[in-house]
mmCIF file of C-alpha atoms in Angstrom:
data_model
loop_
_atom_site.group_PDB
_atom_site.id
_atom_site.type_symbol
_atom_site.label_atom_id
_atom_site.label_comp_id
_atom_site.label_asym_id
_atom_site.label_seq_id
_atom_site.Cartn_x
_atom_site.Cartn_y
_atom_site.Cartn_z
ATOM 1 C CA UNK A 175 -13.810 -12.519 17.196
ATOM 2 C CA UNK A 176 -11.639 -14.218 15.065
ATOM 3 C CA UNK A 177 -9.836 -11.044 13.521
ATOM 4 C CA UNK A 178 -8.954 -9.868 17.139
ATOM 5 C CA UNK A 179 -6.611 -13.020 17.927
ATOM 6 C CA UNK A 180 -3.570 -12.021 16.255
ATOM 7 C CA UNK A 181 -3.321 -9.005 18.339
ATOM 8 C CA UNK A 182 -4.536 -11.212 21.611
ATOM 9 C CA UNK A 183 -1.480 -13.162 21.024
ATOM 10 C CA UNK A 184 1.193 -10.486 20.057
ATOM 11 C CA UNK A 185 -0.847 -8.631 23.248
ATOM 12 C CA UNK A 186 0.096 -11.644 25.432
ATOM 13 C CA UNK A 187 3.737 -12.226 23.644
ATOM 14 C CA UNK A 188 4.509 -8.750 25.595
ATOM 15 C CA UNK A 189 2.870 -9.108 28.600
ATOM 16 C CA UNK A 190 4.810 -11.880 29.001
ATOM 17 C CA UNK A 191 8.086 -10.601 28.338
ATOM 18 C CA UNK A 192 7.390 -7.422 30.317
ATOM 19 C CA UNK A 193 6.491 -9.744 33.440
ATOM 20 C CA UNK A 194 9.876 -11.539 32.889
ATOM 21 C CA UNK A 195 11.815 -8.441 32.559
ATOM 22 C CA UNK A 196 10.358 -7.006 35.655
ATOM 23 C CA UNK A 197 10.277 -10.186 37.901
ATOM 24 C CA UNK A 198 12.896 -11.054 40.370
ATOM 25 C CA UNK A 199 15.996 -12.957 39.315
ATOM 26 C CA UNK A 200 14.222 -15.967 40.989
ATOM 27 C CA UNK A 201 11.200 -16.085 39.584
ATOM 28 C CA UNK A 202 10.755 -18.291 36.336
ATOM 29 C CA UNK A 203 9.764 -16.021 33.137
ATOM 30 C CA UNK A 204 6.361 -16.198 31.860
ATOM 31 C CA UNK A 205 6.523 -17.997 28.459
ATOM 32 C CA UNK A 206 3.733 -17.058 26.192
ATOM 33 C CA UNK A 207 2.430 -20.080 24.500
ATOM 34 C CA UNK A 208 2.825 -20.698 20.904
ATOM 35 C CA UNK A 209 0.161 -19.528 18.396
ATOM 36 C CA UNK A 210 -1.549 -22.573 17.139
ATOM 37 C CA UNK A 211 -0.595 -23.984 13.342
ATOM 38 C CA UNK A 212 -3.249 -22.651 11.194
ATOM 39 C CA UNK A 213 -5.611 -25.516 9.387
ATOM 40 C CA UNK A 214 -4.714 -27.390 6.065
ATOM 41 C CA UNK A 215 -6.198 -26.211 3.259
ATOM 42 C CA UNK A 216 -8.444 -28.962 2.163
ATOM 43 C CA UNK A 217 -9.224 -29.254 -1.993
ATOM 44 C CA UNK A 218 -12.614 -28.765 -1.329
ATOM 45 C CA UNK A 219 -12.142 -25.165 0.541
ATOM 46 C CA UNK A 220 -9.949 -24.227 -2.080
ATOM 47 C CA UNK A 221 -12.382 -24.906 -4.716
ATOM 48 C CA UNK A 222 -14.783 -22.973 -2.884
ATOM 49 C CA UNK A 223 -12.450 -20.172 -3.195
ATOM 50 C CA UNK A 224 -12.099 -20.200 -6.673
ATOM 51 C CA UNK A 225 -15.607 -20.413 -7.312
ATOM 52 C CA UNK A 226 -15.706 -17.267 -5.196
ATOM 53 C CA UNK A 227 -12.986 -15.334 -7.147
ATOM 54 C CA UNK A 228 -14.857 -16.063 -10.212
ATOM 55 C CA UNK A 229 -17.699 -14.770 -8.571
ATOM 56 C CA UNK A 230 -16.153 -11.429 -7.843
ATOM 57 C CA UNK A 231 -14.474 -11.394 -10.849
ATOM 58 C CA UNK A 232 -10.893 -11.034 -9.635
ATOM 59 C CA UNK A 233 -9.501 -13.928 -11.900
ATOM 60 C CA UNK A 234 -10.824 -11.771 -15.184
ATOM 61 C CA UNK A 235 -9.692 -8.646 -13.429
ATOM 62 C CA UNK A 236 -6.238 -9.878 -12.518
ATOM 63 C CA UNK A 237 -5.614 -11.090 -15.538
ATOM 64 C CA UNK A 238 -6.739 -7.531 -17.207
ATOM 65 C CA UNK A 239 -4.146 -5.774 -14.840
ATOM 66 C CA UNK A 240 -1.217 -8.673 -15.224
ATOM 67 C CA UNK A 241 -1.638 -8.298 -19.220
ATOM 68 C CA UNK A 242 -1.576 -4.476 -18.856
ATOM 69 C CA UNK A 243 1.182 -4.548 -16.274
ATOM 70 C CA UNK A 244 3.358 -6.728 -18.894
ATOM 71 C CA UNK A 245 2.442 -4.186 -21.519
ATOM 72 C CA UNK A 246 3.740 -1.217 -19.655
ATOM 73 C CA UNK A 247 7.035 -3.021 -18.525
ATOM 74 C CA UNK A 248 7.419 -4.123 -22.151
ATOM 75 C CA UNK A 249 7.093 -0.783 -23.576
ATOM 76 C CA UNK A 250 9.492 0.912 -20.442
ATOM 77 C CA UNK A 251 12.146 -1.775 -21.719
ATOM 78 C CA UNK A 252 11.805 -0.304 -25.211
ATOM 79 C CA UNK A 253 12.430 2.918 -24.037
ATOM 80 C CA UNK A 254 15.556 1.747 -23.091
ATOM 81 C CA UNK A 255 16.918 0.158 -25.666
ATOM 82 C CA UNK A 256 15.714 2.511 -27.972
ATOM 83 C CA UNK A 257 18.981 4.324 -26.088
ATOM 84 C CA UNK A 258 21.189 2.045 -27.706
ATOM 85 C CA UNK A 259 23.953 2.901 -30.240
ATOM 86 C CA UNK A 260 23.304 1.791 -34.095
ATOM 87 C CA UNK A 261 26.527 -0.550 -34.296
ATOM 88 C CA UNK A 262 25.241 -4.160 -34.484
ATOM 89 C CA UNK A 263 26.610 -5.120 -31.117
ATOM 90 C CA UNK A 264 24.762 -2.651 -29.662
ATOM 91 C CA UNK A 265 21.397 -3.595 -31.614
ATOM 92 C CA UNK A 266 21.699 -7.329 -30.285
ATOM 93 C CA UNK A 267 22.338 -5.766 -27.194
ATOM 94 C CA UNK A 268 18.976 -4.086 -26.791
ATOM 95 C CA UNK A 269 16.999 -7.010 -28.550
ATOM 96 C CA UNK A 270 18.372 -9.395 -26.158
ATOM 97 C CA UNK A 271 17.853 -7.311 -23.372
ATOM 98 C CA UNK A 272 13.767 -6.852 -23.894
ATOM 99 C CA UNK A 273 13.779 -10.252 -24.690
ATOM 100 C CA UNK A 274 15.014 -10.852 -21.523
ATOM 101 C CA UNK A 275 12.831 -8.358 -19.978
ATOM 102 C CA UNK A 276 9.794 -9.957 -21.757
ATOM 103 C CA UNK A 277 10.637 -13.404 -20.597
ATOM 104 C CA UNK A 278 10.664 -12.411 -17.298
ATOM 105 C CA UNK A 279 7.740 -10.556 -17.010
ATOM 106 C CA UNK A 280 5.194 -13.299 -18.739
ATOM 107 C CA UNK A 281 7.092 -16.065 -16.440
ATOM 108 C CA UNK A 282 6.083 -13.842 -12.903
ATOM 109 C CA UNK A 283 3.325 -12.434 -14.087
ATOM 110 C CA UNK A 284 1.863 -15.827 -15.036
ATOM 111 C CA UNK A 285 -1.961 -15.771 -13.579
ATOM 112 C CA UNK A 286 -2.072 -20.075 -13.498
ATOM 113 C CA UNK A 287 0.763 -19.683 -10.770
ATOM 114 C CA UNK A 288 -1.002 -16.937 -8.857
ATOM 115 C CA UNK A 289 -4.472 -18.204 -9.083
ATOM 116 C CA UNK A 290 -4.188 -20.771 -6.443
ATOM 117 C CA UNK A 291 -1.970 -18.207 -3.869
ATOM 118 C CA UNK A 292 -4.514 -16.116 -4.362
ATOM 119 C CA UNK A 293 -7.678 -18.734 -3.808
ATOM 120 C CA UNK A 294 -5.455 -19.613 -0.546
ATOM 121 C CA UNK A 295 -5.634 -15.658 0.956
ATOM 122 C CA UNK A 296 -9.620 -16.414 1.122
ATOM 123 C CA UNK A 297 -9.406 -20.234 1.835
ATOM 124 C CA UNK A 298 -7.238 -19.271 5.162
ATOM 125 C CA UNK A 299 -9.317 -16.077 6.372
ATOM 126 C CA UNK A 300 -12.474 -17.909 5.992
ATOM 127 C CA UNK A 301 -14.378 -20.565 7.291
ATOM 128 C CA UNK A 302 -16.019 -23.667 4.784
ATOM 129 C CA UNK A 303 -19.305 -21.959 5.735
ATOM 130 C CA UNK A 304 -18.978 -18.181 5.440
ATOM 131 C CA UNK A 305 -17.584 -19.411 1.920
ATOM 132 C CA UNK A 306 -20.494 -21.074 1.461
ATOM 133 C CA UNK A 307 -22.938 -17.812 2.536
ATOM 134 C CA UNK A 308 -20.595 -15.570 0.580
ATOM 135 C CA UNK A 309 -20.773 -17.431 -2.773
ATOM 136 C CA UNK A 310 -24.465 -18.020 -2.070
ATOM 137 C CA UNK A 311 -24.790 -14.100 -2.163
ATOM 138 C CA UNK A 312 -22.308 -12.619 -5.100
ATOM 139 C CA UNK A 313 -24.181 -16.092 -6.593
ATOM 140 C CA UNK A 314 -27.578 -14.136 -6.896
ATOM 141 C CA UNK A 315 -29.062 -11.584 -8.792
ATOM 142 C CA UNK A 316 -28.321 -9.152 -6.044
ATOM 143 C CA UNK A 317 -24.422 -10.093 -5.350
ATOM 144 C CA UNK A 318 -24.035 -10.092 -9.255
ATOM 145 C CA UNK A 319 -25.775 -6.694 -9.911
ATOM 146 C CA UNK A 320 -22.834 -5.702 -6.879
ATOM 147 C CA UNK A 321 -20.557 -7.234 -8.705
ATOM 148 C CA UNK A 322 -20.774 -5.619 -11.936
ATOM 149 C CA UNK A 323 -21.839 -2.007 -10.663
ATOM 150 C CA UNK A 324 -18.991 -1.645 -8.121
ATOM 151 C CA UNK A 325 -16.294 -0.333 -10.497
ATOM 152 C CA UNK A 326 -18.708 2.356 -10.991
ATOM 153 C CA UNK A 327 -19.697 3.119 -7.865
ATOM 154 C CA UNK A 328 -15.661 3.242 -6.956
ATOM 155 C CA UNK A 329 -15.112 5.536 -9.222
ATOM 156 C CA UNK A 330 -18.370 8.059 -8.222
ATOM 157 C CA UNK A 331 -16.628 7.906 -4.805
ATOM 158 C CA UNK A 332 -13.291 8.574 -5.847
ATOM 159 C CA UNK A 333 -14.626 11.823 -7.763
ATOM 160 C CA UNK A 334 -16.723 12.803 -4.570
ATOM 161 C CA UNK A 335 -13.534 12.660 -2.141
ATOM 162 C CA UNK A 336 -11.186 14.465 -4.884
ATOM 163 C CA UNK A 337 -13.786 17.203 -5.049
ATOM 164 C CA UNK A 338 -13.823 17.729 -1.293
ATOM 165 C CA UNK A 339 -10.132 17.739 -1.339
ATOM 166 C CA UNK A 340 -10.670 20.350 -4.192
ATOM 167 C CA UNK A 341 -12.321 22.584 -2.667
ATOM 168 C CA UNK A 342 -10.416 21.691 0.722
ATOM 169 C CA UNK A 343 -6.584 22.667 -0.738
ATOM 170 C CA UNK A 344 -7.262 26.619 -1.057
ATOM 171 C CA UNK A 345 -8.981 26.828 2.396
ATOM 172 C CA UNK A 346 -5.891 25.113 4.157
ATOM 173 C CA UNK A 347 -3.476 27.135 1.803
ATOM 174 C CA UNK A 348 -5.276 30.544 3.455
ATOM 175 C CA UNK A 349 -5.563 29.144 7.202
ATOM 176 C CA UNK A 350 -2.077 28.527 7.023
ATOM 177 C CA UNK A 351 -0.555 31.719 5.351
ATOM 178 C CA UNK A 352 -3.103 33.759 7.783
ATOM 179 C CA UNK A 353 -1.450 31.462 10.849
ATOM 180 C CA UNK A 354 2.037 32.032 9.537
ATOM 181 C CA UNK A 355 0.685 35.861 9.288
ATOM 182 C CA UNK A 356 -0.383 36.139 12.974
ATOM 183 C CA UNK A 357 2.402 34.082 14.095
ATOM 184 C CA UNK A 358 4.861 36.583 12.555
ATOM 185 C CA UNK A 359 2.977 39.528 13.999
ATOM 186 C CA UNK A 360 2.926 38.297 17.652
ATOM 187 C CA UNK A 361 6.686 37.438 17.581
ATOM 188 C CA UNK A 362 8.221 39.377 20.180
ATOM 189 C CA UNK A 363 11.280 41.350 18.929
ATOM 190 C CA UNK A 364 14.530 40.751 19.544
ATOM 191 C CA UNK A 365 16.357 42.108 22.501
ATOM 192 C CA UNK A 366 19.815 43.066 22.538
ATOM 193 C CA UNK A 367 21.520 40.901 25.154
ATOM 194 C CA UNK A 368 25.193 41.331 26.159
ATOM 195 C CA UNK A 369 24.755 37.002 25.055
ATOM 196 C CA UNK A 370 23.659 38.163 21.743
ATOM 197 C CA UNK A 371 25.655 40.972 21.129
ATOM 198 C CA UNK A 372 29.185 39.636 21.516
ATOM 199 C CA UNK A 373 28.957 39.197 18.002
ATOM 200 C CA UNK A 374 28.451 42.591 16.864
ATOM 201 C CA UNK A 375 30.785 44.675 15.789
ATOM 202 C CA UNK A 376 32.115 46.957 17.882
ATOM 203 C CA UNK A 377 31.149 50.967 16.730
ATOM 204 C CA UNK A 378 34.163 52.543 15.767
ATOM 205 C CA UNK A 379 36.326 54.547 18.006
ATOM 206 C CA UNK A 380 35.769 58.566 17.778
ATOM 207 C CA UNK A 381 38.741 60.854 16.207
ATOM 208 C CA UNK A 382 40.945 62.131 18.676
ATOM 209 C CA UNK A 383 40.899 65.880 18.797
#
C-alpha cells in the first residue's frame, strides 16, 4: 500500500485543483492537504541499512564501478592532453589539466561520502522491520547463494533477450519492406486535376500553316 501513496496524493493535488477551476467564483477552492514530512532517519535504521548493502554487496560493487569509472575518465583526460603542443607551456598545460581532472574525479567519486546517501535510499523506503526480514534472508545460506549467483544469472538473461531480439530484427526488417511493398501497390494514382495541373507547362502552340 505504501508505494501507491505518492500517486494518491499527486491524484488528489489535481482533483483538487480541477474542482477549484471548475467551481463557481463563490465557492472556496478545495486545498489538497500537505503530504506529511517523511520520518527521521534514526542511527539505528541506518545501520541496518548498511548491514544490508554489505549484504548485497553494493558497497564492494560500487566501489568496483567508482574505481573503474575514475579509470576511464582518467584515461579520456589523457586523450586530451595528449592533443597538446610540445612547447613547455603547453606540456604544463595538459599536466595541470589531468591533474585537475584527477582531483576532481577521486573527490566526487569518493565512496565514504556516498555510502551513507546511499544507506539513506533503503533506510527511507523501508520500514525497521522489513529491514530486519530482508537482512535476515540475504543473511542465510539461501540469500547469500542469491547474492553471489545473480551477476550470472543477469547476464544468462541478458543473452536470452538479445537472442530474441536477434532473431526478431530480420523478421520486422521483412514485415516492414513487404508493408511498404503493398502500401506502394495499393496507392491510387494520381489524377490530373485542373488544382494540380496549373503547374504544368503548357504544350506548345502548333505552327501556323
Amino acid at each position: 500500500m505504501r508505494r501507491f501513496l505518492p500517486l494518491a496524493l499527486v491524484l488528489t493535488a489535481a482533483c483538487a485543483t480541477v474542482e477549484a477551476q471548475t467551481a463557481p467564483s463563490a465557492a472556496k477552492p478545495v486545498v489538497a492537504a500537505p503530504a506529511p514530512a517523511a520520518a527521521p532517519i534514526t542511527p539505528a535504521k541506518r545501520a541496518k541499512a548498511e548491514q544490508l548493502l554489505v549484504l548485497l554487496k553494493l558497497d564492494s560493487g560500487l566501489q568496483t564501478m567508482l574505481t573503474n569509472t575514475g579509470r576511464r575518465i582518467h584515461s579520456l583526460a589523457q586523450e586530451q592532453a595528449a592533443q597538446a603542443g610540445k612547447t613547455p607551456e603547453q606540456q604544463k598545460l595538459a599536466t595541470d589539466y589531468t591533474a585537475k581532472i584527477d582531483a576532481m574525479t577521486t573527490s566526487a567519486l569518493d565512496y565514504a561520502k556516498l555510502r551513507q546517501p546511499l544507506a539513506d535510499v533503503y533506510a527511507s523506503n523501508f520500514t525497521d522491520s522489513e529491514l530486519d526480514s530482508i537482512i535476515a534472508f540475504y543473511g542465510s545460506p539461501a540469500g547469500k547463494v542469491f547474492v553471489d549467483k545473480t551477476q550470472a544469472v543477469g547476464e544468462q538473461t541478458n543473452a536470452l533477450f538479445q537472442g530474441v531480439l536477434k532473431d526478431l530484427q530480420p523478421k520486422l526488417g521483412e514485415t516492414t519492406k513487404e508493408f511498404q511493398t503493398s502500401l506502394k501497390a495499393a496507392t491510387p494514382p494520381t489524377i490530373s486535376t485542373p488544382e494540380n495541373m496549373k503547374d504544368t507547362p503548357a504544350p506548345p502552340a502548333a505552327p501556323k500553316k
